[in-house]
Short mmCIF file of N, CA, C and O in Angstrom, two decimals:
data_model
loop_
_atom_site.label_atom_id
_atom_site.label_comp_id
_atom_site.label_asym_id
_atom_site.label_seq_id
_atom_site.Cartn_x
_atom_site.Cartn_y
_atom_site.Cartn_z
N CYS A 763 15.59 -33.13 -21.07
CA CYS A 763 15.92 -32.75 -19.85
C CYS A 763 15.08 -33.71 -19.20
O CYS A 763 13.79 -34.30 -19.71
N MET A 764 15.33 -34.57 -17.92
CA MET A 764 14.51 -35.56 -17.37
C MET A 764 14.00 -35.09 -16.09
O MET A 764 13.73 -35.71 -15.07
N GLY A 765 14.12 -33.76 -15.88
CA GLY A 765 13.66 -33.12 -14.72
C GLY A 765 12.45 -33.16 -14.26
O GLY A 765 11.51 -33.55 -15.36
N SER A 766 11.44 -32.83 -13.24
CA SER A 766 10.20 -33.30 -13.04
C SER A 766 9.19 -32.61 -14.14
O SER A 766 8.24 -33.32 -14.62
N SER A 767 9.67 -31.17 -14.31
CA SER A 767 8.69 -30.65 -15.03
C SER A 767 8.57 -31.16 -16.63
O SER A 767 7.73 -31.12 -16.97
N CYS A 768 9.90 -31.18 -17.10
CA CYS A 768 9.78 -31.82 -18.59
C CYS A 768 9.43 -33.10 -18.71
O CYS A 768 8.76 -33.37 -19.70
N PHE A 769 9.57 -33.90 -17.52
CA PHE A 769 9.37 -35.11 -17.55
C PHE A 769 7.65 -35.48 -17.53
O PHE A 769 7.20 -36.22 -18.19
N ALA A 770 7.02 -34.76 -16.71
CA ALA A 770 5.71 -34.87 -16.73
C ALA A 770 5.02 -33.98 -17.93
O ALA A 770 3.79 -34.17 -18.25
N ARG A 771 5.85 -33.07 -18.53
CA ARG A 771 4.97 -32.28 -19.60
C ARG A 771 5.48 -33.35 -21.05
O ARG A 771 4.83 -32.71 -22.16
N GLY A 772 6.06 -34.34 -21.07
CA GLY A 772 6.12 -35.12 -21.92
C GLY A 772 7.23 -35.65 -22.46
O GLY A 772 7.58 -36.49 -23.10
N ASN A 773 8.74 -35.50 -21.92
CA ASN A 773 9.61 -35.95 -22.05
C ASN A 773 9.72 -37.38 -21.61
O ASN A 773 10.47 -38.40 -22.26
N SER A 774 8.66 -38.06 -20.58
CA SER A 774 8.93 -39.23 -20.37
C SER A 774 8.08 -40.00 -21.68
O SER A 774 9.00 -41.46 -22.22
N ASN A 775 7.09 -39.50 -22.27
CA ASN A 775 6.78 -40.16 -23.56
C ASN A 775 7.76 -40.19 -24.69
O ASN A 775 7.97 -41.11 -25.41
N ALA A 776 8.50 -39.13 -24.81
CA ALA A 776 9.50 -39.17 -25.81
C ALA A 776 10.71 -39.98 -25.47
O ALA A 776 11.30 -40.37 -26.72
N LEU A 777 10.80 -40.30 -24.33
CA LEU A 777 12.00 -41.22 -23.88
C LEU A 777 11.64 -42.61 -24.59
O LEU A 777 12.31 -43.02 -25.30
N VAL A 778 10.28 -42.73 -24.07
CA VAL A 778 9.78 -44.13 -24.95
C VAL A 778 9.83 -44.04 -26.47
O VAL A 778 10.39 -45.14 -27.13
N GLU A 779 9.37 -43.52 -26.99
CA GLU A 779 9.45 -43.29 -28.37
C GLU A 779 10.96 -43.27 -28.99
O GLU A 779 11.41 -43.81 -29.75
N LEU A 780 11.93 -42.54 -28.21
CA LEU A 780 13.20 -42.69 -28.78
C LEU A 780 14.03 -44.01 -28.49
O LEU A 780 14.43 -44.52 -29.61
N GLU A 781 13.78 -44.63 -27.30
CA GLU A 781 14.38 -45.84 -27.04
C GLU A 781 13.81 -46.99 -28.13
O GLU A 781 14.65 -47.76 -28.74
N SER A 782 12.55 -46.91 -28.39
CA SER A 782 11.85 -47.97 -29.47
C SER A 782 12.44 -47.43 -30.97
O SER A 782 12.60 -48.13 -31.33
N TYR A 783 12.64 -46.03 -31.50
CA TYR A 783 13.06 -45.62 -32.63
C TYR A 783 14.42 -46.31 -32.72
O TYR A 783 14.85 -47.09 -33.78
N ILE A 784 15.44 -45.89 -31.69
CA ILE A 784 16.64 -46.52 -32.00
C ILE A 784 16.64 -47.86 -31.89
O ILE A 784 17.67 -48.57 -32.69
N GLU A 785 16.13 -48.63 -31.25
CA GLU A 785 16.07 -50.20 -31.53
C GLU A 785 15.59 -50.63 -32.48
O GLU A 785 16.32 -51.35 -33.38
N ASP A 786 14.46 -50.34 -32.86
CA ASP A 786 13.64 -50.55 -34.55
C ASP A 786 14.65 -50.06 -35.75
O ASP A 786 14.93 -51.15 -36.58
N HIS A 787 15.38 -49.36 -35.37
CA HIS A 787 16.40 -48.65 -36.62
C HIS A 787 17.71 -49.23 -36.46
O HIS A 787 18.75 -48.67 -37.01
N ASN A 788 18.11 -49.91 -35.56
CA ASN A 788 19.31 -50.26 -35.13
C ASN A 788 20.63 -49.27 -34.97
O ASN A 788 21.57 -49.24 -35.64
N LEU A 789 20.14 -48.08 -34.23
CA LEU A 789 21.02 -46.94 -34.39
C LEU A 789 21.88 -46.93 -32.82
O LEU A 789 22.37 -45.54 -32.81
N SER A 790 21.98 -47.86 -32.06
CA SER A 790 22.62 -48.00 -30.88
C SER A 790 23.90 -47.65 -31.17
O SER A 790 24.67 -46.97 -30.10
N ASP A 791 24.42 -47.64 -31.97
CA ASP A 791 25.84 -47.06 -32.28
C ASP A 791 26.10 -45.88 -32.81
O ASP A 791 27.11 -45.36 -33.03
N LYS A 792 25.04 -45.24 -33.25
CA LYS A 792 25.03 -43.97 -33.54
C LYS A 792 24.53 -42.92 -32.99
O LYS A 792 24.48 -41.73 -33.11
N VAL A 793 23.27 -43.14 -32.09
CA VAL A 793 22.75 -42.43 -31.22
C VAL A 793 22.99 -42.71 -29.71
O VAL A 793 22.99 -43.73 -29.40
N VAL A 794 23.46 -41.57 -28.72
CA VAL A 794 23.55 -41.90 -27.66
C VAL A 794 22.45 -40.98 -26.80
O VAL A 794 22.61 -39.78 -26.83
N LEU A 795 21.86 -41.73 -26.11
CA LEU A 795 20.92 -41.15 -25.02
C LEU A 795 21.53 -40.41 -24.04
O LEU A 795 21.95 -41.45 -23.18
N GLU A 796 21.59 -39.34 -23.26
CA GLU A 796 21.87 -38.71 -21.92
C GLU A 796 20.71 -38.16 -21.32
O GLU A 796 19.90 -37.17 -21.95
N GLY A 797 20.33 -38.47 -20.41
CA GLY A 797 19.21 -37.67 -19.65
C GLY A 797 20.03 -36.99 -18.47
O GLY A 797 20.67 -37.51 -17.76
N HIS A 798 19.72 -35.68 -18.32
CA HIS A 798 19.67 -34.60 -17.31
C HIS A 798 18.94 -34.42 -16.37
O HIS A 798 17.80 -34.33 -16.92
N LEU A 799 19.21 -34.23 -15.02
CA LEU A 799 17.95 -33.66 -14.39
C LEU A 799 17.65 -32.17 -14.56
O LEU A 799 18.73 -31.69 -15.60
N CYS A 800 17.08 -31.42 -13.90
CA CYS A 800 16.54 -30.18 -14.29
C CYS A 800 17.95 -29.13 -15.11
O CYS A 800 18.92 -29.12 -14.62
N THR A 801 17.57 -28.57 -16.10
CA THR A 801 18.66 -27.85 -16.75
C THR A 801 17.86 -26.34 -16.30
O THR A 801 19.07 -25.75 -17.40
N GLY A 802 17.01 -26.31 -15.94
CA GLY A 802 16.63 -24.80 -15.30
C GLY A 802 15.83 -24.18 -16.52
O GLY A 802 15.74 -22.86 -16.55
N ARG A 803 15.45 -25.10 -17.55
CA ARG A 803 14.30 -24.36 -18.49
C ARG A 803 13.27 -24.82 -18.59
O ARG A 803 12.30 -24.84 -19.49
N CYS A 804 12.73 -25.01 -17.20
CA CYS A 804 11.19 -25.65 -16.76
C CYS A 804 10.11 -24.83 -17.80
O CYS A 804 9.36 -25.72 -17.80
N ASN A 805 10.03 -23.47 -17.70
CA ASN A 805 9.01 -22.61 -18.40
C ASN A 805 8.87 -22.96 -19.68
O ASN A 805 8.04 -22.83 -20.45
N GLU A 806 9.94 -23.41 -20.34
CA GLU A 806 10.29 -23.67 -22.01
C GLU A 806 9.75 -25.45 -22.55
O GLU A 806 10.09 -25.74 -23.39
N GLY A 807 9.90 -26.23 -21.17
CA GLY A 807 9.90 -27.66 -21.59
C GLY A 807 8.57 -27.92 -22.34
O GLY A 807 7.86 -27.81 -22.36
N PRO A 808 8.72 -29.01 -22.86
CA PRO A 808 9.78 -29.97 -22.69
C PRO A 808 10.83 -29.91 -23.68
O PRO A 808 10.97 -29.27 -24.57
N TYR A 809 12.01 -29.79 -22.83
CA TYR A 809 13.61 -29.42 -23.46
C TYR A 809 14.06 -30.39 -24.06
O TYR A 809 14.50 -31.47 -23.13
N VAL A 810 14.88 -30.12 -25.14
CA VAL A 810 15.74 -31.30 -25.38
C VAL A 810 16.79 -30.70 -26.46
O VAL A 810 16.86 -29.65 -26.80
N THR A 811 18.19 -31.31 -26.13
CA THR A 811 19.51 -31.15 -26.91
C THR A 811 19.86 -32.25 -27.86
O THR A 811 19.82 -33.39 -27.30
N ILE A 812 19.94 -31.77 -28.87
CA ILE A 812 20.33 -32.84 -30.10
C ILE A 812 21.24 -32.34 -30.99
O ILE A 812 21.48 -31.18 -31.43
N ASN A 813 22.68 -32.85 -30.84
CA ASN A 813 24.02 -32.33 -31.39
C ASN A 813 23.95 -31.08 -31.19
O ASN A 813 24.20 -29.96 -31.88
N ASP A 814 24.09 -30.64 -29.73
CA ASP A 814 24.21 -29.27 -29.47
C ASP A 814 23.45 -28.23 -29.97
O ASP A 814 23.42 -27.08 -29.68
N LYS A 815 22.21 -28.59 -30.51
CA LYS A 815 21.12 -27.79 -30.76
C LYS A 815 20.25 -27.77 -29.51
O LYS A 815 19.50 -28.91 -29.23
N GLU A 816 19.39 -26.78 -29.06
CA GLU A 816 18.55 -26.80 -28.02
C GLU A 816 17.15 -26.71 -28.80
O GLU A 816 17.28 -25.79 -29.73
N TYR A 817 16.21 -27.39 -28.23
CA TYR A 817 14.80 -27.38 -28.46
C TYR A 817 13.89 -27.23 -27.27
O TYR A 817 14.17 -27.74 -26.54
N THR A 818 13.10 -26.46 -27.44
CA THR A 818 11.85 -26.48 -26.50
C THR A 818 10.35 -26.68 -26.77
O THR A 818 10.25 -26.31 -28.03
N GLY A 819 9.54 -27.00 -25.92
CA GLY A 819 8.46 -27.45 -26.14
C GLY A 819 8.33 -28.48 -27.10
O GLY A 819 7.31 -28.44 -28.03
N VAL A 820 8.95 -29.45 -27.11
CA VAL A 820 9.15 -30.48 -27.91
C VAL A 820 8.23 -31.40 -27.53
O VAL A 820 8.05 -32.16 -26.18
N SER A 821 7.35 -32.00 -28.29
CA SER A 821 6.08 -33.00 -28.00
C SER A 821 6.73 -34.21 -28.41
O SER A 821 7.71 -34.32 -29.33
N PRO A 822 6.40 -35.46 -28.02
CA PRO A 822 6.93 -36.73 -28.09
C PRO A 822 6.85 -37.01 -29.43
O PRO A 822 7.35 -37.57 -30.11
N ASP A 823 5.63 -36.64 -30.26
CA ASP A 823 5.31 -36.68 -31.88
C ASP A 823 6.29 -36.06 -32.48
O ASP A 823 6.72 -36.53 -33.45
N PHE A 824 7.12 -35.00 -32.07
CA PHE A 824 7.92 -34.10 -32.93
C PHE A 824 9.46 -34.54 -32.68
O PHE A 824 10.26 -34.34 -33.53
N ILE A 825 9.35 -35.24 -31.59
CA ILE A 825 11.16 -35.84 -31.31
C ILE A 825 11.48 -36.68 -32.12
O ILE A 825 12.72 -36.41 -32.78
N LEU A 826 10.75 -37.40 -32.87
CA LEU A 826 11.40 -38.28 -33.95
C LEU A 826 11.93 -37.54 -35.06
O LEU A 826 12.92 -37.99 -35.84
N HIS A 827 11.05 -36.58 -35.52
CA HIS A 827 11.31 -35.81 -36.58
C HIS A 827 12.56 -34.98 -36.85
O HIS A 827 13.22 -35.02 -37.27
N LEU A 828 12.72 -34.65 -35.44
CA LEU A 828 14.26 -34.26 -35.01
C LEU A 828 15.22 -35.00 -35.21
O LEU A 828 16.47 -34.54 -35.32
N VAL A 829 15.39 -36.30 -34.73
CA VAL A 829 16.29 -36.98 -34.44
C VAL A 829 16.72 -37.45 -35.92
O VAL A 829 17.51 -37.73 -36.25
N GLU A 830 15.47 -37.63 -36.66
CA GLU A 830 15.69 -38.28 -38.26
C GLU A 830 16.49 -37.01 -38.83
O GLU A 830 17.30 -37.31 -39.77
N LYS A 831 16.17 -35.60 -38.98
CA LYS A 831 16.72 -34.58 -39.36
C LYS A 831 18.20 -34.71 -38.79
O LYS A 831 19.10 -34.34 -39.73
N ALA A 832 18.40 -34.99 -37.36
CA ALA A 832 19.76 -34.73 -37.35
C ALA A 832 20.42 -35.72 -37.84
O ALA A 832 21.91 -35.88 -38.09
N LEU A 833 20.04 -36.78 -37.95
CA LEU A 833 20.69 -38.42 -38.67
C LEU A 833 21.31 -37.99 -39.92
O LEU A 833 22.06 -38.64 -40.67
N GLU A 834 20.25 -36.89 -40.67
CA GLU A 834 20.22 -36.96 -42.05
C GLU A 834 21.48 -36.00 -42.13
O GLU A 834 22.25 -35.98 -43.38
N GLU A 835 22.02 -34.98 -41.21
CA GLU A 835 22.83 -33.83 -41.44
C GLU A 835 24.34 -34.76 -41.13
O GLU A 835 24.72 -35.62 -40.71
#
C-alpha cells in the first residue's frame, strides 16, 4: 500500500529496499512492483501483498525476507 498512512509508517523505505534488491539481483523479469493508494487497512500498516498473500505491520527490514521466501516458492 502506498497510501499516506502505510507510506509514512515505513512502506516508503520498504519501496527503496525492494527497488534496490530487484536491481541488484537482476530480478526485474521475475518481480513486478505495483503500488496502490489506500487499501483501507490503515490501522494494520504497513500493508503489503505478495503473490496474493497479505502481510500487515511489515517493516522495511522484513520486506526482503518476505520477497526471498516468495521467490523460493
